[in-house]
JSON list of C-alpha atoms in Angstrom, two decimals:
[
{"chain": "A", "resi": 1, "resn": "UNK", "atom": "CA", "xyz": [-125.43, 32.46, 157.08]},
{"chain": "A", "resi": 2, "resn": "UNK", "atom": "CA", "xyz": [-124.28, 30.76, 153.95]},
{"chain": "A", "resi": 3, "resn": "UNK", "atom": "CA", "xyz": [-125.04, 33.34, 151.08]},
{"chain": "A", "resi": 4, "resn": "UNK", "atom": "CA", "xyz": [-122.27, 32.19, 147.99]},
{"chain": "A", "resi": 5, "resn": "UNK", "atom": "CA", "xyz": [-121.47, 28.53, 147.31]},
{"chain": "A", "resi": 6, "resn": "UNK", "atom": "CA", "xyz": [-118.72, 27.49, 144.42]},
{"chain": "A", "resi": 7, "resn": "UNK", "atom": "CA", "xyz": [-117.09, 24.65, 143.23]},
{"chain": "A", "resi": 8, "resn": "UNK", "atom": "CA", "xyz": [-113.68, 25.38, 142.07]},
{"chain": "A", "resi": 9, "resn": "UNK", "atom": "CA", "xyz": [-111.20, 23.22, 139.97]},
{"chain": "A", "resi": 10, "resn": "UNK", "atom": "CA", "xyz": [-108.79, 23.62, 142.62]},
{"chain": "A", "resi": 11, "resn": "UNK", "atom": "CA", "xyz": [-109.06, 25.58, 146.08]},
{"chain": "A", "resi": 12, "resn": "UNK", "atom": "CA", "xyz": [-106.40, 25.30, 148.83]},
{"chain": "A", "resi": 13, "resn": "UNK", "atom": "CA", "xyz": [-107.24, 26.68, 151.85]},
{"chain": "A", "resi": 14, "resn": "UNK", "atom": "CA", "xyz": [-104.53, 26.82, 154.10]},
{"chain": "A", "resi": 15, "resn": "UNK", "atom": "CA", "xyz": [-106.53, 27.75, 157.78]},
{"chain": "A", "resi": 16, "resn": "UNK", "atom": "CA", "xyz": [-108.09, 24.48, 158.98]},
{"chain": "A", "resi": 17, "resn": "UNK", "atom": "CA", "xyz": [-110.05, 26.36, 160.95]},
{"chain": "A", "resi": 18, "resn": "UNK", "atom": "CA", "xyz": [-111.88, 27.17, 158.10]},
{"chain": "A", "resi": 19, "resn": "UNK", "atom": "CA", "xyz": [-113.32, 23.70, 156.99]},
{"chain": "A", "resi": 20, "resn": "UNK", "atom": "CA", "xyz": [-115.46, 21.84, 158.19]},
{"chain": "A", "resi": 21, "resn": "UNK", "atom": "CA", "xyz": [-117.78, 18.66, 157.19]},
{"chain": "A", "resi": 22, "resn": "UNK", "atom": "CA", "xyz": [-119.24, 20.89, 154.58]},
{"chain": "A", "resi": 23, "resn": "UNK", "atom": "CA", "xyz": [-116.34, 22.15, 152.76]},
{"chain": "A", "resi": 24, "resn": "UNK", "atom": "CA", "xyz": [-115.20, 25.48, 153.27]},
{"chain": "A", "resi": 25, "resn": "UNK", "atom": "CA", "xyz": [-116.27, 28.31, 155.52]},
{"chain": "A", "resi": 26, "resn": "UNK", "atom": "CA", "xyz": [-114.61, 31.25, 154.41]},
{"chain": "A", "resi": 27, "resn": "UNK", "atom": "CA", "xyz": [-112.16, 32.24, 151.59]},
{"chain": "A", "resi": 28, "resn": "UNK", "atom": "CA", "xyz": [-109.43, 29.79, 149.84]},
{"chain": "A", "resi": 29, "resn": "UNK", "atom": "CA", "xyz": [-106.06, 31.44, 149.75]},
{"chain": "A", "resi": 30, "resn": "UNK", "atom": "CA", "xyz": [-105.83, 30.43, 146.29]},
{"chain": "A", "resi": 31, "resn": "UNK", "atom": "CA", "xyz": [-108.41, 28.98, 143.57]},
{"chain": "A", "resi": 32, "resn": "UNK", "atom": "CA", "xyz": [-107.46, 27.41, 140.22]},
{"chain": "A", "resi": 33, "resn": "UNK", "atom": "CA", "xyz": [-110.38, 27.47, 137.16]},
{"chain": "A", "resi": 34, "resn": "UNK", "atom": "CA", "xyz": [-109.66, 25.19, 133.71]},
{"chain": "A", "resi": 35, "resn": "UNK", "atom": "CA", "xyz": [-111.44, 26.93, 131.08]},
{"chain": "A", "resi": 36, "resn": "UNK", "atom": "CA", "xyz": [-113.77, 25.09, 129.00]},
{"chain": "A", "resi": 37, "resn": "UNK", "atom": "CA", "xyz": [-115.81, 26.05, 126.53]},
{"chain": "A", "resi": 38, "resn": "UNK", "atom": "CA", "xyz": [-118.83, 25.50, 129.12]},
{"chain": "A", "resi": 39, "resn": "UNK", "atom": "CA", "xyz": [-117.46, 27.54, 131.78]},
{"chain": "A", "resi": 40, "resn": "UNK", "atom": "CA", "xyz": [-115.33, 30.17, 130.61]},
{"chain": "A", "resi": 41, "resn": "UNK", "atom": "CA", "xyz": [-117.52, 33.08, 130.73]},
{"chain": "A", "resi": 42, "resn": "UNK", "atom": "CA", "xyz": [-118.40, 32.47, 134.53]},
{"chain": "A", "resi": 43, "resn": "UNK", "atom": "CA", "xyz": [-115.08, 31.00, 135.14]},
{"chain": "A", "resi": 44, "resn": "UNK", "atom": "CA", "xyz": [-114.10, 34.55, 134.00]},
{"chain": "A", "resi": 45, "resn": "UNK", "atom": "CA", "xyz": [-116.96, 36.70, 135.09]},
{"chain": "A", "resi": 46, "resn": "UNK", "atom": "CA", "xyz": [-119.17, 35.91, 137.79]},
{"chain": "A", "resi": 47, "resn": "UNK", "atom": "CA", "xyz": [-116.86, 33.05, 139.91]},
{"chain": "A", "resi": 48, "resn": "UNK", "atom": "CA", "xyz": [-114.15, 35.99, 139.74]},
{"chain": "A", "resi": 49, "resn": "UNK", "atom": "CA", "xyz": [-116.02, 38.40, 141.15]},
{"chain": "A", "resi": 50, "resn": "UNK", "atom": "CA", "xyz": [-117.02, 36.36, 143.88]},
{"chain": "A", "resi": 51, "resn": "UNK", "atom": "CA", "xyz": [-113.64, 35.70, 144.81]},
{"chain": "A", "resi": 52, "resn": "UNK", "atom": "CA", "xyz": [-112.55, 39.23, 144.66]},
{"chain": "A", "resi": 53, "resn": "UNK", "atom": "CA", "xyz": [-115.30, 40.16, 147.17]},
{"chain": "A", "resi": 54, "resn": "UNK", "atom": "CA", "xyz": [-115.08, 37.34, 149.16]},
{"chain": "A", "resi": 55, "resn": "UNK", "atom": "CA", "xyz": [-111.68, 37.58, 149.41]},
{"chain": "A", "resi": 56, "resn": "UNK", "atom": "CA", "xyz": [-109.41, 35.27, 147.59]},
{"chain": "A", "resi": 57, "resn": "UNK", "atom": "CA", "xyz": [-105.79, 36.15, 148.01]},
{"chain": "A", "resi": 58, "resn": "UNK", "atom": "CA", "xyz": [-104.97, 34.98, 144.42]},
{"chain": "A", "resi": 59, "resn": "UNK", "atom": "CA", "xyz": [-106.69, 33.36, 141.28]},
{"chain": "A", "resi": 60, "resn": "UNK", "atom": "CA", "xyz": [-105.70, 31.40, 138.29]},
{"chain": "A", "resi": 61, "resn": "UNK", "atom": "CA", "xyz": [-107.80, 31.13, 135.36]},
{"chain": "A", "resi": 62, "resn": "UNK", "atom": "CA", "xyz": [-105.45, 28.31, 132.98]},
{"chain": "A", "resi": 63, "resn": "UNK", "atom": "CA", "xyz": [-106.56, 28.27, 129.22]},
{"chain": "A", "resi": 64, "resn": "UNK", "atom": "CA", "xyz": [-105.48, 24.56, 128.16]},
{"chain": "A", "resi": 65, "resn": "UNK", "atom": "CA", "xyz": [-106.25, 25.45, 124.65]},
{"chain": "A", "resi": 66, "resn": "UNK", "atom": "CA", "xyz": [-104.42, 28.66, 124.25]},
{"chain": "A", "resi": 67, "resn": "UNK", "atom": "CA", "xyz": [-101.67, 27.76, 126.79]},
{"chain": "A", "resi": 68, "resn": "UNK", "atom": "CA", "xyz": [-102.14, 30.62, 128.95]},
{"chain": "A", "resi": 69, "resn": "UNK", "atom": "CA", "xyz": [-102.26, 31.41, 132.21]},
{"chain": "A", "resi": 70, "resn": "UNK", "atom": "CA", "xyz": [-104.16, 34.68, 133.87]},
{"chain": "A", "resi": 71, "resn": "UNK", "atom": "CA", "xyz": [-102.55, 35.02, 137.26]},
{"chain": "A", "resi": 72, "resn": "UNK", "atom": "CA", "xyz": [-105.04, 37.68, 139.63]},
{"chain": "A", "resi": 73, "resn": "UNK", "atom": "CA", "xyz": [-103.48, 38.73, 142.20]},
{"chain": "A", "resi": 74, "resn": "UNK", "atom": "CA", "xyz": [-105.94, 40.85, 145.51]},
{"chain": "A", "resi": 75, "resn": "UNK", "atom": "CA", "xyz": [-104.30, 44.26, 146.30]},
{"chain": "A", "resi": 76, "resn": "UNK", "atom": "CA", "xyz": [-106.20, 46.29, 148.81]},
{"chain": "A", "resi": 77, "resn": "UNK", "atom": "CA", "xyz": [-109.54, 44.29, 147.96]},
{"chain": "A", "resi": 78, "resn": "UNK", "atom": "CA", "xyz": [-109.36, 43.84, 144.27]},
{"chain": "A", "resi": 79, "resn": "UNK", "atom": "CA", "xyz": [-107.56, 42.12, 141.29]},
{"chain": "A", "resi": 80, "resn": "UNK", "atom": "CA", "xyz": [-107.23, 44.71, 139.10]},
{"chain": "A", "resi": 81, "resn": "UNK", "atom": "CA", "xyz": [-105.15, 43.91, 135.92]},
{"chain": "A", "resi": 82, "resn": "UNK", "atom": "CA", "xyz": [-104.19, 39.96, 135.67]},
{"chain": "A", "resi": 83, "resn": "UNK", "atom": "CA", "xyz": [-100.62, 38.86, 135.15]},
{"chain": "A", "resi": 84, "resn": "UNK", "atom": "CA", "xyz": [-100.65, 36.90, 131.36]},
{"chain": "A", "resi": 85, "resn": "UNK", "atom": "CA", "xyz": [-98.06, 34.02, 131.44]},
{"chain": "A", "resi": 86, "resn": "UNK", "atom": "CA", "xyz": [-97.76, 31.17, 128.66]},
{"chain": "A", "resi": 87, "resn": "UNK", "atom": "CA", "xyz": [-98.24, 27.38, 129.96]},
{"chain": "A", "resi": 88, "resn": "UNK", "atom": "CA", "xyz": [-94.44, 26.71, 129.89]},
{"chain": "A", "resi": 89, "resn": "UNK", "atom": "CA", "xyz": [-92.10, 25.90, 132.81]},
{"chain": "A", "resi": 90, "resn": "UNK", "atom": "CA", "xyz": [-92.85, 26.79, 136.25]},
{"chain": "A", "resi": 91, "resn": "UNK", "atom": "CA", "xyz": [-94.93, 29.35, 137.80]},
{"chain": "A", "resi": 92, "resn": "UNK", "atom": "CA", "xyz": [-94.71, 30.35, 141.80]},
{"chain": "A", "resi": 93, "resn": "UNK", "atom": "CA", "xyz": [-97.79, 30.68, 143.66]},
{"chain": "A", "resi": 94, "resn": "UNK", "atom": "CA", "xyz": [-97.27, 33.73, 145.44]},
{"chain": "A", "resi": 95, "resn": "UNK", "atom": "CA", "xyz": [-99.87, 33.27, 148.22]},
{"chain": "A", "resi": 96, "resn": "UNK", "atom": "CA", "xyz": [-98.05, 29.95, 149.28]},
{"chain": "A", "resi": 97, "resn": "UNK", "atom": "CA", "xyz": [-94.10, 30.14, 149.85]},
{"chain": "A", "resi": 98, "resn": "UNK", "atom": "CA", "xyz": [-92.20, 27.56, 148.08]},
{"chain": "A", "resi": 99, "resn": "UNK", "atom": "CA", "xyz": [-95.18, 26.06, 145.80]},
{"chain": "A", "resi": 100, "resn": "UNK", "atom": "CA", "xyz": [-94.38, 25.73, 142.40]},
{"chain": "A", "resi": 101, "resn": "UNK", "atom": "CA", "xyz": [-96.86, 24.18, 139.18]},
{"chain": "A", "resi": 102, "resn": "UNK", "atom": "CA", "xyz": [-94.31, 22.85, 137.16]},
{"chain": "A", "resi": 103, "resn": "UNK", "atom": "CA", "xyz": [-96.33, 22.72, 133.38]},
{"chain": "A", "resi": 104, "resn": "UNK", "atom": "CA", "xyz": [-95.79, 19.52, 130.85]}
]
């Protein structure tokens, strides 16, 4: 039974047996939310709490206005503190060997 449905910015999701014709069927390895000023506080909030209990290996919450990046990161089931990095040169996913965002 389907019980949590959410539309992240980005999700990659690197077990195919996971998808289907629906979308996914399970946890993304790693999810990517753009602040706005419409969606921060559940970008931040709710959405991240779902995808610390559902399981999401890491998230990225990118503030294009501030040019910042919060990096969370699951350790034996939850985030705990983000990593804080400024929107400036290239940051390593750490869930996906040799991926690299490489920021204008």
């Amino acid at each position: 039974m389907i019980d949590t449905v959410v539309q992240p910015d980005i999700a990659v999701i690197c077990d195919p047996g996971k998808l289907d014709e629906a979308g996914c069927r399970g946890a993304p390895d790693w999810v990517v939310e753009v602040l706005s000023r419409r969606t921060a506080a559940k970008d931040q909030g709710e959405k991240r709490d779902t995808y610390e209990r559902a399981g999401v290996r890491e998230y990225w919450l990118v503030h294009p206005t501030d040019r910042t990046l919060m990096i969370y990161r699951l350790a034996d089931g939850a985030y705990g503190r983000p990593e804080v990095r400024p929107l400036v040169g290239e940051t390593a996913v750490g869930t996906i060997g040799g991926l690299t965002v490489i920021w204008p």
